[in-house]
Tab-separated table of C-alpha atoms in Angstrom:
chain	number	residue	atom	x	y	z
A	19	UNK	CA	-48.381	37.306	-26.586
A	20	UNK	CA	-51.612	35.635	-25.514
A	21	UNK	CA	-51.612	31.909	-25.056
A	22	UNK	CA	-54.485	30.075	-26.664
A	23	UNK	CA	-56.612	27.658	-24.674
A	24	UNK	CA	-55.405	24.920	-27.018
A	25	UNK	CA	-51.784	25.626	-26.022
A	26	UNK	CA	-52.679	25.654	-22.334
A	27	UNK	CA	-54.546	22.351	-22.568
A	28	UNK	CA	-51.620	20.888	-24.503
A	29	UNK	CA	-49.184	21.904	-21.763
A	30	UNK	CA	-51.430	20.468	-19.072
A	31	UNK	CA	-51.899	17.173	-20.928
A	32	UNK	CA	-48.175	16.877	-21.667
A	33	UNK	CA	-47.259	17.428	-18.028
A	34	UNK	CA	-49.933	14.961	-16.917
A	35	UNK	CA	-48.547	12.308	-19.287
A	36	UNK	CA	-44.979	12.934	-18.086
A	37	UNK	CA	-46.042	12.582	-14.456
A	38	UNK	CA	-48.004	9.393	-15.202
A	39	UNK	CA	-45.098	7.818	-17.088
A	40	UNK	CA	-42.548	8.670	-14.389
A	41	UNK	CA	-44.832	7.345	-11.657
A	42	UNK	CA	-45.237	4.065	-13.537
A	43	UNK	CA	-41.460	3.754	-13.881
A	44	UNK	CA	-40.952	4.435	-10.172
A	45	UNK	CA	-43.776	2.059	-9.277
A	46	UNK	CA	-42.131	-0.660	-11.364
A	47	UNK	CA	-38.834	-0.093	-9.591
A	48	UNK	CA	-40.299	0.114	-6.089
A	49	UNK	CA	-42.699	-2.790	-6.442
A	50	UNK	CA	-40.479	-4.855	-8.721
A	51	UNK	CA	-39.295	-8.398	-8.210
A	52	UNK	CA	-36.239	-7.457	-6.189
A	53	UNK	CA	-35.827	-4.845	-3.460
A	54	UNK	CA	-34.336	-1.487	-4.341
A	55	UNK	CA	-30.748	-0.743	-3.466
A	56	UNK	CA	-30.038	2.277	-1.274
A	57	UNK	CA	-29.093	4.667	-4.080
A	58	UNK	CA	-32.262	3.743	-6.009
A	59	UNK	CA	-34.339	4.345	-2.888
A	60	UNK	CA	-32.896	7.842	-2.513
A	61	UNK	CA	-33.343	8.574	-6.228
A	62	UNK	CA	-36.950	7.372	-6.157
A	63	UNK	CA	-37.757	9.561	-3.151
A	64	UNK	CA	-36.244	12.606	-4.895
A	65	UNK	CA	-38.189	11.871	-8.077
A	66	UNK	CA	-41.446	11.539	-6.146
A	67	UNK	CA	-40.798	14.881	-4.459
A	68	UNK	CA	-40.210	16.466	-7.879
A	69	UNK	CA	-43.404	14.899	-9.249
A	70	UNK	CA	-45.406	16.222	-6.288
A	71	UNK	CA	-43.998	19.722	-6.930
A	72	UNK	CA	-44.854	19.446	-10.651
A	73	UNK	CA	-48.450	18.587	-9.819
A	74	UNK	CA	-48.711	21.423	-7.301
A	75	UNK	CA	-47.199	23.889	-9.771
A	76	UNK	CA	-49.612	22.723	-12.467
A	77	UNK	CA	-52.538	23.297	-10.105
A	78	UNK	CA	-51.193	26.722	-9.069
A	79	UNK	CA	-50.711	27.812	-12.675
A	80	UNK	CA	-53.868	26.391	-14.244
A	81	UNK	CA	-56.281	25.901	-11.366
A	82	UNK	CA	-59.514	24.197	-12.328
A	83	UNK	CA	-58.250	23.323	-15.785
A	84	UNK	CA	-56.261	20.499	-14.174
A	85	UNK	CA	-58.607	17.549	-13.718
A	86	UNK	CA	-59.184	17.177	-9.983
A	87	UNK	CA	-59.564	13.390	-10.241
A	88	UNK	CA	-56.159	13.107	-11.880
A	89	UNK	CA	-54.348	15.399	-9.430
A	90	UNK	CA	-55.962	13.727	-6.428
A	91	UNK	CA	-55.216	10.175	-7.597
A	92	UNK	CA	-51.676	11.124	-8.626
A	93	UNK	CA	-50.908	12.664	-5.240
A	94	UNK	CA	-52.352	9.591	-3.510
A	95	UNK	CA	-50.208	7.311	-5.665
A	96	UNK	CA	-47.098	9.362	-4.869
A	97	UNK	CA	-47.909	9.088	-1.166
A	98	UNK	CA	-48.378	5.317	-1.459
A	99	UNK	CA	-45.088	4.930	-3.322
A	100	UNK	CA	-43.329	6.928	-0.597
A	101	UNK	CA	-44.830	4.588	1.999
A	102	UNK	CA	-43.718	1.547	-0.025
A	103	UNK	CA	-40.181	2.942	-0.247
A	104	UNK	CA	-40.059	3.651	3.486
A	105	UNK	CA	-41.249	0.117	4.147
A	106	UNK	CA	-38.494	-1.272	1.912
A	107	UNK	CA	-35.956	0.948	3.620
A	108	UNK	CA	-36.990	-0.207	7.089
A	109	UNK	CA	-37.160	-3.893	6.135
A	110	UNK	CA	-33.747	-3.589	4.487
A	111	UNK	CA	-32.344	-2.066	7.695
A	112	UNK	CA	-33.736	-4.986	9.696
A	113	UNK	CA	-32.212	-7.532	7.287
A	114	UNK	CA	-28.813	-5.805	7.400
A	115	UNK	CA	-28.831	-5.625	11.231
């Protein structure tokens, strides 16, 4: 059964929205008022890895149909969140020492 371009665009847009929403949730947790606890740090890192894989899979499956600006900015944001988490993890280790 052939997939219409409307269906493909719908899948792409749905995945993009899901990624954006999850990144905002993680960003709120990571850059929230209080530092993350260890189990939240690990969960956030796993979620970011999953989001990165979702973006890469979307690009592999749909190529140029995935807006390059979105994929590039999303991957940069994931990288920045990972850096923020690592910074929290290292500052937490210093505080606990």
